[in-house]
Each structure stands twice: as structure tokens, then as C-alpha cells.
XYZ file of C-alpha atoms in Angstrom:
565
model
C 19.595 -4.149 20.997
C 22.961 -5.775 20.427
C 25.260 -4.938 17.560
C 25.279 -7.597 14.866
C 21.624 -8.612 15.150
C 19.403 -8.154 12.122
C 17.270 -5.599 13.917
C 20.167 -3.389 14.912
C 22.100 -3.468 11.667
C 22.042 -0.680 9.161
C 18.975 -1.071 6.995
C 21.140 -0.897 3.879
C 20.227 -3.942 1.826
C 23.836 -4.730 0.949
C 24.881 -5.097 4.596
C 21.814 -6.594 6.241
C 22.943 -10.201 5.673
C 26.580 -9.616 6.537
C 26.437 -11.686 9.724
C 24.639 -14.509 7.930
C 27.170 -14.400 5.079
C 30.118 -14.553 7.501
C 28.657 -17.418 9.542
C 26.322 -19.535 7.360
C 25.594 -22.202 9.951
C 23.683 -22.755 13.199
C 22.425 -25.525 15.409
C 18.835 -24.708 14.433
C 17.258 -23.096 11.388
C 13.659 -21.948 11.854
C 11.758 -21.303 8.636
C 8.746 -19.052 9.162
C 8.436 -15.792 11.101
C 4.831 -15.949 12.222
C 3.987 -15.961 15.915
C 4.761 -19.651 16.461
C 8.111 -19.471 14.694
C 8.995 -16.352 16.668
C 7.953 -17.997 19.951
C 10.134 -21.016 19.180
C 13.012 -18.702 18.255
C 12.645 -16.812 21.533
C 12.564 -19.993 23.592
C 15.596 -21.559 21.904
C 17.554 -18.308 22.094
C 16.915 -18.130 25.831
C 18.300 -21.670 26.187
C 21.566 -20.468 24.620
C 21.040 -22.395 21.390
C 22.671 -21.081 18.211
C 19.487 -20.354 16.234
C 18.660 -18.558 12.994
C 15.140 -17.633 11.883
C 14.240 -16.658 8.324
C 10.949 -15.342 6.972
C 10.484 -14.866 3.234
C 8.171 -11.901 3.723
C 7.879 -9.580 6.709
C 7.545 -10.854 10.254
C 3.975 -11.695 11.242
C 2.678 -10.960 7.743
C 0.965 -14.265 6.934
C -1.600 -16.205 8.949
C -0.515 -14.468 12.159
C -1.549 -11.102 10.710
C -5.059 -12.283 9.863
C -6.394 -13.224 13.291
C -9.507 -12.027 15.086
C -7.174 -10.332 17.599
C -8.508 -12.590 20.350
C -6.590 -14.320 23.133
C -9.146 -16.870 24.232
C -9.778 -20.360 25.509
C -12.201 -21.273 22.749
C -15.471 -21.983 24.499
C -16.861 -23.560 21.332
C -14.033 -26.150 21.252
C -15.625 -27.827 24.266
C -18.353 -29.189 22.005
C -15.682 -30.967 19.953
C -14.259 -32.571 23.087
C -11.015 -30.554 22.949
C -10.734 -30.251 26.714
C -6.917 -30.246 26.703
C -6.778 -27.408 24.167
C -9.326 -25.297 26.067
C -7.550 -25.815 29.377
C -4.131 -24.964 27.914
C -5.557 -21.966 26.055
C -7.117 -20.522 29.190
C -3.911 -21.031 31.167
C -1.941 -19.279 28.408
C -4.516 -16.481 28.176
C -4.052 -15.829 31.867
C -0.262 -15.887 31.513
C -0.383 -13.402 28.631
C -2.535 -11.004 30.638
C 0.384 -10.848 33.083
C 3.311 -11.173 30.656
C 2.091 -8.710 28.031
C -0.349 -6.321 29.741
C 0.641 -3.551 27.302
C -1.057 -5.425 24.445
C -3.279 -8.135 25.951
C -6.357 -6.853 27.798
C -9.439 -8.489 29.348
C -12.388 -8.579 26.950
C -15.964 -8.633 28.170
C -17.838 -10.998 25.859
C -21.592 -11.375 25.409
C -23.375 -14.169 23.554
C -26.910 -13.403 22.315
C -28.970 -16.609 22.528
C -32.050 -17.225 20.381
C -33.217 -20.614 21.751
C -33.294 -22.698 24.928
C -32.876 -26.360 23.979
C -31.168 -26.350 20.589
C -28.052 -28.515 20.269
C -28.744 -30.734 23.293
C -28.712 -33.876 21.140
C -26.193 -32.999 18.427
C -23.520 -31.602 20.756
C -23.099 -34.742 22.932
C -23.022 -36.886 19.780
C -20.161 -34.787 18.403
C -18.410 -34.723 21.789
C -18.329 -38.492 22.209
C -18.190 -39.725 18.596
C -16.441 -36.852 16.747
C -19.130 -37.191 14.104
C -18.945 -35.125 10.978
C -21.439 -32.597 9.778
C -22.765 -29.139 10.406
C -23.224 -28.165 14.077
C -26.682 -27.189 15.225
C -27.515 -23.884 16.840
C -26.470 -23.815 20.485
C -29.254 -23.066 22.915
C -29.181 -21.557 26.396
C -28.824 -24.869 28.267
C -25.872 -26.037 26.182
C -24.137 -22.649 26.465
C -24.710 -22.620 30.240
C -22.984 -25.999 30.601
C -20.077 -24.843 28.440
C -19.566 -21.650 30.425
C -19.589 -23.534 33.730
C -16.668 -25.586 32.401
C -15.031 -22.419 31.080
C -15.230 -20.841 34.537
C -13.712 -23.960 36.084
C -10.668 -23.854 33.818
C -10.108 -20.162 33.377
C -10.974 -17.912 36.302
C -7.277 -17.227 36.955
C -7.454 -17.557 40.712
C -10.675 -15.579 40.852
C -9.367 -12.516 38.983
C -11.654 -13.172 35.994
C -15.372 -12.753 36.832
C -17.742 -15.696 36.564
C -20.104 -15.766 33.631
C -23.648 -14.450 34.053
C -26.954 -15.082 32.269
C -29.624 -12.458 31.670
C -33.157 -12.957 30.423
C -34.715 -11.115 27.529
C -35.920 -8.064 29.462
C -32.640 -7.380 31.276
C -30.632 -8.116 28.132
C -32.571 -5.505 26.171
C -32.261 -3.001 29.013
C -28.481 -3.462 28.990
C -28.157 -3.506 25.184
C -31.193 -1.752 23.663
C -30.177 -2.329 20.031
C -30.278 -6.140 20.311
C -32.581 -8.166 18.096
C -35.978 -8.470 19.825
C -35.889 -12.248 19.265
C -32.894 -12.687 21.600
C -34.148 -14.756 24.549
C -31.052 -14.651 26.762
C -27.546 -13.245 26.862
C -24.551 -14.939 28.443
C -21.612 -12.738 29.431
C -18.123 -13.937 30.328
C -14.541 -12.673 30.013
C -11.754 -13.536 27.591
C -8.959 -11.323 26.277
C -7.948 -9.473 23.126
C -4.948 -7.683 21.670
C -5.200 -4.374 19.837
C -1.966 -4.900 17.949
C -0.918 -8.544 17.474
C 1.855 -7.617 15.055
C 3.639 -5.524 17.676
C 3.243 -8.283 20.250
C 4.883 -10.667 17.772
C 7.741 -8.198 17.298
C 8.234 -8.039 21.066
C 8.573 -11.832 21.111
C 11.231 -11.500 18.411
C 13.077 -8.749 20.276
C 13.224 -10.922 23.399
C 14.905 -13.663 21.389
C 17.424 -11.308 19.826
C 18.232 -9.791 23.218
C 19.334 -13.233 24.454
C 22.736 -12.831 22.811
C 24.802 -13.342 19.684
C 23.543 -16.936 19.471
C 20.252 -15.600 18.039
C 19.941 -14.177 14.516
C 16.815 -13.325 12.577
C 16.139 -12.124 9.017
C 12.947 -11.113 7.276
C 12.638 -11.175 3.489
C 14.818 -14.295 3.304
C 13.431 -17.551 1.897
C 14.675 -21.104 2.452
C 14.637 -24.101 0.141
C 16.428 -26.177 -2.486
C 18.631 -28.306 -0.209
C 21.813 -29.623 -1.799
C 24.876 -31.271 -0.303
C 23.402 -31.095 3.198
C 22.869 -27.358 2.954
C 19.768 -25.197 2.649
C 19.807 -22.331 0.184
C 18.741 -19.054 1.790
C 17.729 -16.349 -0.673
C 17.527 -12.623 -0.005
C 14.141 -11.700 -1.489
C 15.221 -8.054 -1.767
C 18.479 -8.515 -3.699
C 18.429 -12.090 -4.985
C 21.625 -13.048 -3.150
C 21.838 -16.736 -2.186
C 23.698 -18.255 0.769
C 24.235 -21.989 1.375
C 23.373 -22.617 5.028
C 24.055 -25.564 7.330
C 21.901 -26.503 10.369
C 21.746 -29.534 12.646
C 17.950 -29.277 12.938
C 15.391 -27.553 10.705
C 12.075 -26.325 12.140
C 9.237 -25.619 9.719
C 6.785 -23.102 11.207
C 5.359 -21.742 7.958
C 1.746 -22.353 8.978
C -0.589 -23.051 6.059
C 2.461 -23.126 3.751
C 4.055 -26.038 5.667
C 3.627 -28.599 2.887
C 4.894 -26.150 0.259
C 7.970 -25.446 2.399
C 8.663 -29.149 2.816
C 8.423 -29.629 -0.950
C 10.987 -26.873 -1.424
C 13.245 -28.774 1.000
C 12.966 -31.878 -1.155
C 10.182 -34.041 0.279
C 6.391 -34.203 0.015
C 3.959 -33.975 2.901
C 0.200 -33.575 3.105
C -0.259 -32.261 6.616
C -2.264 -29.095 5.969
C -5.741 -28.161 4.759
C -6.186 -24.582 5.899
C -9.360 -22.549 5.745
C -9.655 -18.906 4.795
C -10.908 -16.419 7.372
C -11.730 -12.821 6.469
C -12.552 -9.731 8.519
C -13.661 -6.173 7.989
C -13.113 -3.110 10.167
C -16.009 -0.631 10.288
C -16.169 3.018 11.239
C -19.776 3.135 12.451
C -20.423 5.099 15.627
C -23.868 3.592 16.184
C -22.519 0.051 15.964
C -19.595 0.997 18.203
C -22.028 2.266 20.841
C -24.318 -0.763 20.486
C -21.421 -3.108 21.232
C -21.156 -1.415 24.626
C -17.377 -1.967 25.065
C -17.715 -5.727 24.700
C -17.315 -8.455 22.135
C -20.518 -9.840 20.645
C -19.761 -13.497 20.068
C -22.560 -15.523 18.539
C -23.743 -18.199 16.194
C -24.997 -17.115 12.817
C -27.913 -18.865 11.136
C -25.517 -21.102 9.163
C -23.980 -22.482 12.366
C -20.766 -20.481 11.972
C -19.436 -18.800 15.110
C -18.887 -15.119 14.353
C -17.964 -11.989 16.271
C -17.830 -8.234 16.394
C -16.202 -5.979 18.933
C -14.821 -2.466 19.474
C -11.126 -2.021 18.799
C -9.132 1.195 18.477
C -12.311 3.222 18.042
C -13.636 0.997 15.233
C -15.596 -2.280 15.103
C -13.964 -5.513 13.956
C -16.361 -7.989 12.300
C -15.518 -11.568 11.323
C -14.998 -14.269 10.386
C -15.503 -16.821 7.635
C -14.207 -20.402 7.469
C -13.769 -21.457 3.829
C -11.519 -24.222 2.404
C -8.675 -22.558 0.508
C -6.172 -23.432 -2.210
C -2.762 -22.247 -1.010
C -1.621 -21.587 -4.568
C -4.081 -18.678 -4.638
C -3.901 -15.451 -2.597
C -6.356 -15.092 0.277
C -8.573 -12.034 -0.198
C -11.757 -10.801 1.419
C -14.411 -11.116 -1.275
C -17.589 -9.127 -1.919
C -19.581 -12.219 -0.919
C -17.855 -12.293 2.450
C -18.548 -8.584 2.973
C -22.239 -9.253 2.278
C -22.094 -12.102 4.793
C -20.661 -9.777 7.443
C -23.337 -7.155 6.824
C -26.052 -9.783 7.224
C -24.626 -11.098 10.488
C -24.505 -7.561 11.926
C -28.151 -7.142 10.922
C -28.989 -10.441 12.598
C -27.943 -9.133 16.009
C -28.524 -5.385 15.554
C -31.303 -5.163 12.916
C -31.878 -1.409 13.270
C -28.261 -0.372 12.652
C -27.463 0.520 9.060
C -24.010 -0.159 7.644
C -22.603 0.263 4.168
C -19.358 -0.288 2.285
C -18.283 3.334 2.681
C -17.813 2.592 6.391
C -15.227 -0.141 5.749
C -11.786 1.196 6.663
C -9.854 -2.061 6.359
C -10.368 -5.588 5.032
C -8.069 -8.543 5.541
C -7.972 -12.260 4.973
C -5.676 -15.130 5.866
C -5.520 -18.906 6.001
C -5.719 -20.811 9.271
C -2.945 -23.414 9.619
C -5.341 -26.326 10.159
C -4.442 -29.984 9.879
C -5.860 -31.949 6.963
C -9.190 -33.417 8.019
C -12.006 -35.345 6.430
C -14.656 -33.417 8.335
C -17.039 -31.790 5.873
C -17.551 -28.770 8.116
C -14.389 -26.612 8.480
C -15.741 -25.056 11.675
C -15.222 -28.277 13.644
C -11.688 -29.058 12.468
C -9.387 -29.089 15.489
C -7.456 -25.913 16.328
C -4.929 -27.965 18.305
C -1.392 -28.621 17.085
C 1.061 -31.447 16.661
C 4.748 -31.683 15.745
C 5.800 -34.119 13.017
C 9.396 -35.269 12.489
C 10.753 -36.133 9.072
C 14.265 -36.107 7.604
C 15.732 -34.042 4.823
C 18.882 -34.808 2.820
C 21.765 -36.287 4.878
C 19.226 -37.234 7.586
C 18.938 -33.682 8.905
C 15.809 -33.811 11.106
C 12.941 -31.528 10.099
C 10.254 -30.737 12.656
C 7.039 -29.513 11.021
C 4.451 -27.683 13.086
C 0.917 -28.693 12.113
C -1.800 -26.414 13.483
C -1.513 -23.904 16.300
C -3.322 -20.757 17.373
C -2.306 -17.311 18.624
C -3.349 -17.870 22.227
C -1.053 -20.839 22.809
C 2.052 -19.486 21.076
C 4.203 -19.459 24.226
C 3.346 -23.031 25.261
C 3.679 -24.229 21.676
C 7.066 -22.545 21.327
C 8.244 -24.179 24.544
C 6.979 -27.586 23.387
C 8.664 -27.297 19.989
C 11.841 -25.977 21.590
C 11.922 -28.936 23.978
C 11.703 -31.349 21.044
C 14.628 -29.552 19.402
C 16.674 -29.680 22.626
C 16.180 -33.456 22.759
C 17.475 -33.810 19.215
C 20.523 -31.694 20.114
C 21.128 -33.536 23.384
C 20.728 -30.316 25.371
C 18.903 -29.550 28.602
C 16.411 -26.774 29.146
C 17.902 -23.813 31.040
C 14.680 -21.990 31.872
C 10.955 -21.862 31.188
C 9.232 -18.840 29.679
C 6.088 -19.416 31.750
C 6.645 -16.465 34.059
C 8.778 -14.227 31.840
C 7.398 -10.855 30.713
C 7.257 -10.204 26.990
C 8.955 -7.149 25.492
C 7.376 -3.891 26.591
C 5.281 -5.791 29.121
C 8.273 -5.882 31.458
C 7.600 -3.519 34.365
C 4.610 -2.110 32.487
C 2.498 0.033 34.832
C -1.119 -1.114 34.569
C -2.762 1.398 36.933
C -3.516 4.860 35.466
C -1.644 6.603 38.288
C 1.426 4.438 37.736
C 1.282 5.113 33.997
C 1.189 8.828 34.691
C 4.226 8.533 36.945
C 6.091 6.558 34.279
C 5.305 9.240 31.682
C 6.517 11.994 34.005
C 9.744 10.150 34.803
C 10.633 9.172 31.229
C 9.273 11.955 29.033
C 12.619 13.597 28.276
C 11.997 16.368 25.732
C 8.362 15.542 24.998
C 5.171 16.341 26.876
C 3.707 13.956 29.437
C 0.790 13.376 27.070
C 3.144 12.335 24.290
C 5.145 10.085 26.624
C 1.886 8.438 27.695
C 0.936 7.913 24.043
C 4.214 6.126 23.385
C 3.945 4.043 26.567
C 0.516 2.767 25.550
C 1.723 2.153 22.002
C 4.961 0.276 22.789
C 4.848 -0.624 26.456
C 8.051 0.079 28.363
C 10.006 -0.261 25.109
C 8.856 3.328 24.656
C 11.801 4.331 26.820
C 14.243 3.555 23.990
C 12.125 5.607 21.580
C 11.971 8.523 23.998
C 15.751 8.406 24.360
C 16.076 8.433 20.576
C 13.736 11.416 20.360
C 15.800 13.207 23.012
C 18.849 12.833 20.771
C 16.867 13.550 17.595
C 14.138 16.107 18.445
C 10.872 15.207 16.780
C 8.398 16.982 14.537
C 4.892 15.538 14.386
C 3.908 14.404 10.916
C 1.511 16.547 8.914
C -0.708 13.755 7.585
C -0.295 11.153 10.367
C -0.399 13.494 13.329
C -0.194 10.770 15.970
C 3.339 9.937 14.829
C 6.537 11.948 14.500
C 9.436 11.858 12.082
C 11.839 10.668 14.801
C 9.469 7.898 15.905
C 9.214 6.594 12.326
C 13.001 6.981 11.972
C 13.442 4.721 14.994
C 11.083 2.043 13.633
C 12.811 1.996 10.255
C 16.322 1.888 11.708
C 15.702 -0.692 14.448
C 12.795 -2.886 13.335
C 13.763 -4.245 9.908
C 11.371 -2.118 7.878
C 12.059 -2.601 4.160
C 8.681 -1.868 2.601
C 6.107 0.855 3.156
C 3.538 -1.843 3.894
C 5.752 -3.121 6.733
C 5.322 0.262 8.368
C 1.602 0.881 7.876
C 0.436 -2.718 8.406
C 2.732 -4.120 11.089
C 4.890 -1.484 12.816
C 1.885 0.841 13.217
C -1.902 0.445 13.081
C -2.378 3.119 10.418
C -3.854 0.679 7.888
C -6.036 -1.217 10.381
C -7.669 1.946 11.716
C -8.167 3.496 8.288
C -5.800 6.353 9.123
C -4.232 6.553 5.684
C -4.446 8.799 2.680
C -2.321 9.204 -0.398
C -0.738 12.225 1.252
C 0.109 10.340 4.450
C 1.592 7.444 2.489
C 3.783 9.835 0.492
C 4.944 11.498 3.701
C 5.906 8.146 5.226
C 7.519 6.947 2.001
C 9.770 9.996 2.011
C 11.168 8.917 5.394
C 11.805 5.372 4.177
C 13.331 6.744 0.987
C 15.923 8.590 3.052
C 16.987 5.522 5.031
C 16.629 2.813 2.396
C 18.109 4.682 -0.544
C 15.023 4.511 -2.740
C 14.765 6.635 -5.847
C 11.593 8.609 -6.596
C 10.157 5.862 -8.792
C 10.547 3.234 -6.043
C 8.928 5.500 -3.446
C 6.009 6.165 -5.783
C 5.633 2.448 -6.472
C 5.531 1.655 -2.744
C 2.710 4.170 -2.266
C 0.685 2.917 -5.233
C 0.825 -0.708 -4.031
C -1.140 0.065 -0.858
C -4.900 -0.023 -1.259
C -6.919 2.557 0.660
C -10.463 1.498 1.603
C -13.402 3.805 0.949
C -13.924 4.392 4.657
C -10.377 5.593 5.273
C -9.857 9.306 5.516
C -8.642 10.910 2.286
């Protein structure tokens, strides 16, 4: 990492904005550090554009942190006639499997089907007329047609298997815990990511590595334009800096309209919906899922899912209209909904709230729509140009999904280049992402990598770091070689030197940054008060906290009942 970038500066709060203070201008200012803002930042940085990104919270802490962890084409979007979106999504899924194999993996997906003919009338009506209303249950014939199209668009040159249908008897033999009323199962392949936050950070690191033309700052807000300048505010210290940019890009997701208002003009582009998830520690459910995603339609017509991830089971999601002035939280009613949908597919498996290790909720950045059913609002995106004070162009991103972040970033970047009168230097289509560069995918190759790069640690530990960070683990191993590690007492999969590295080089300013986004400790329920205190003591050393601040950071993190204590 280059000297002068936000991620390689000292984490001292007084010095972290020094570069921004000394040079308060750029060709492009990107507001919003979710995955689409980061992808746009990466693309522009690689074109040599002078670009600054600011995020008022932590990177990938908003809508991007609340996904279902899927990288998928969206088979259900076919019913809404979104052929372009499905085709692009499948192409991008296949690219991500190659560009980021350390985080994006193939995901076997099975759909339990309870009827044969349902949806044959309502689906074509919606496809050709875009009619409003609640979708009907999809039957076997409709799903078969959809999966044939899915195969056509997404087989990735034959590397992804074709879908297959099984009847009731074979389905039950393969998955004995299935509801006895399941008539068929359809199995196909998509992809998933264990740790989307770390993938987003890798996208950021790629942008910063492009050169001194790229600068990025978390915990910095943007707004209140005056005299042709945008006021950037350090959310940690309160310091304000007047900043000048030739183009402003608004990638704040469901907060897009609120951001535009802060810039001095009103828009009504967004009408996001809340989606919640729970993570369960239930060994019987984990076994019943049989190393695959269960993707199905609940009785209310909502498409829902559950699948194994990091030794737990992720269950989601809801789709509820949400007021952006209120925080998005997973409610007791949503938890009850999740329990009922698990019982719908696996009626003999008992689950309870003590098995919940993590809950999360976020708002999808959906475009405003008059459709009465949120589930059929388009997941596609568009880019809208407006002008701020002094005719500074503002490009607002409306919509977008995780799977298409690279293509979306390239599209948005191209629009910016046109405004600047610049030509594209390269495409990111075939570029690896972060620790996906030269990542060994075969077990034997991974073993060789661990042997060659282990330094002072065991091969097992080197392998652990490789799988956790991709080939970026090499920098961590080199740091450990210079700063011999001691494994933590209460988070035994991590060491003091590893956490040191994350704090020093990855803009960690809060304890929640560490447990929610630099590691998967929160997601997997691997937290206790003791482990949080141990981690806070490391941050205290680097960030200059006093005892009261460290205690406050620990107390602000909620530990679910199913987490170890």
C-alpha cells in the first residue's frame, strides 16, 4: 500500500485527513462507500482519474452489509421480463468466480416445488404487461422454463452444470428432511460469498493501489455545498474541509435522496425495502441443507432462502417498505416469519431463538415504484444526471445489486469520463480483485502456497490466512514475521499481530468495524464480552482510547443469545 493513502496512514485521528486537508480538490468526488461506490472508485482510479471517495460511516456498512451473500443471476427476475438484468448478472457472476475465487464460490441451489401448473397464467401476464399485484406460486412447469433460460445465459462455457429436476421419491431420498408435500425439486448452480465485506475492501484496495490519484476516507460525510464547494466533515473529530470537484457521484444507495437534499436539491428517486436475515447455529438444519442453498417460494409469494455458511445457516429475507428516517432492524415478527418458513420446508426440524447467533437488516436501494408488491420492483439500475450549485454535474445511482457491481462501476465510470472529456484506458472485465490475484484454487496448490509463504507460522496457520484473505495474506504473513504473533485467548482463530495489521492498514476506527467487517466474528456468533474486551484492548493501544472509551465500544455491541459466552 502506498504512503499517503488513507489505508496506509497512521490511524491517529488527527493525521488521517492530512492528505485531504493539504489537497482539498479532485476531478471526481464519490459520496458513498458501499460496493457500488467502491467499484466506481476502483474503475476511475485505474483510468488515472484524480478521485476521492468519502463514506460517512465505515466502508460497506450500509445496504452492502445486509445482503443475502449471494452472487446470482436472479432466476425470479425472468418472470418480470428483466432479461437484460439476468443476462448481465450471470455474466458478472461468472466473471467474479474467476476474478475473486478467494471469496466467491459456486453454490448448489435446490428449489422445492409444491405444485405443477401454478403461475402459468399470472407469470406471462406480468412478463408482457408488467401488471401490478402479488405473484402467484410458481409451479414445476414455470420453473422448468425459467431454468432452461437460466442455463442458456449462464453456463459459463459449460463449466456450470445444467439444472436437473427430481420427482418426489428421488427428492426425498436425496434430502430426507424435506416436507412430504414437495412434489419436485429443481437443482441448479449460482454463487455465494462468505465474506462480502472483505470482498468490498479488496475492491477498495485495488483502487488505492492505482496511485496517488486515488484517495479514500471512511467516517467522512459530505453535504452543505456553498460557493461551489462541498463541505466534508470528519465524523470522528468534527473537522470540516471545503472540497472542490468537477463531478460529484452519489452512490449512497437507499440514502440517495437524502444525500441530494444535503447537496442542495430535492429528488425522489428511491423507495427502498427492508430485508432482514438471521444466522442459526442448528446442526440438524445444517445437515438437512446438504451443502446447498434452499431457495423457494413461501406461502405469501415471497422468495426466501436458507443455506450453510461458515458452519451456520443463513435464513432470509423479508421485503418490507421502509422509512429511511428510521433505523432498519430485524424485528421479532420477522424472526417468527423466518421460523415458519424453515418449518414449511423442513417441518420436523425444531429451531428456537437461543440458536440465533446473528441478526441483521438493511434497506435495498430500489427505485421508487407504484407496484403494490415490493417483491416485483426492478433490481436493475439507472444513472440520473442533475446539477448542483455552479452547474457541477451530479450523477446519482438509482438501484443496483451486489452481483453487478463491477459492470455498474464501469458504466458509471464511463459516464464520468464523458463528462471529463477523458478516454477509457482499460476495462476491469478480466482483472482479478484483491486477494483473488494468483489465488490457488486447487487444494494441492493451496498447500504449496502455504508452504512457500508461511514464514514463522505453521503451514496450517498460513493456510488459514490464505483462505481468509486470499493472496493478500502474504502481506499479513510478512507483518507477522516482523512482529511474532500470539494467538488471542478469547478469539483463538486470530492473533494479536493479525489484528494489529488490520487496525493499522485497514482504517479501523471502531470496535464494530473489526468484528462486523474486517472479520466474521459477529456473523458467526464467535463473540463474548471477554473476546470483545480483548479486541478493544488492541484498538485502545493503536487509537489512543482511554479506558472509558474502550468500555463504551464493548458495550455498544449486542451479543445474540446463540453466540458463545
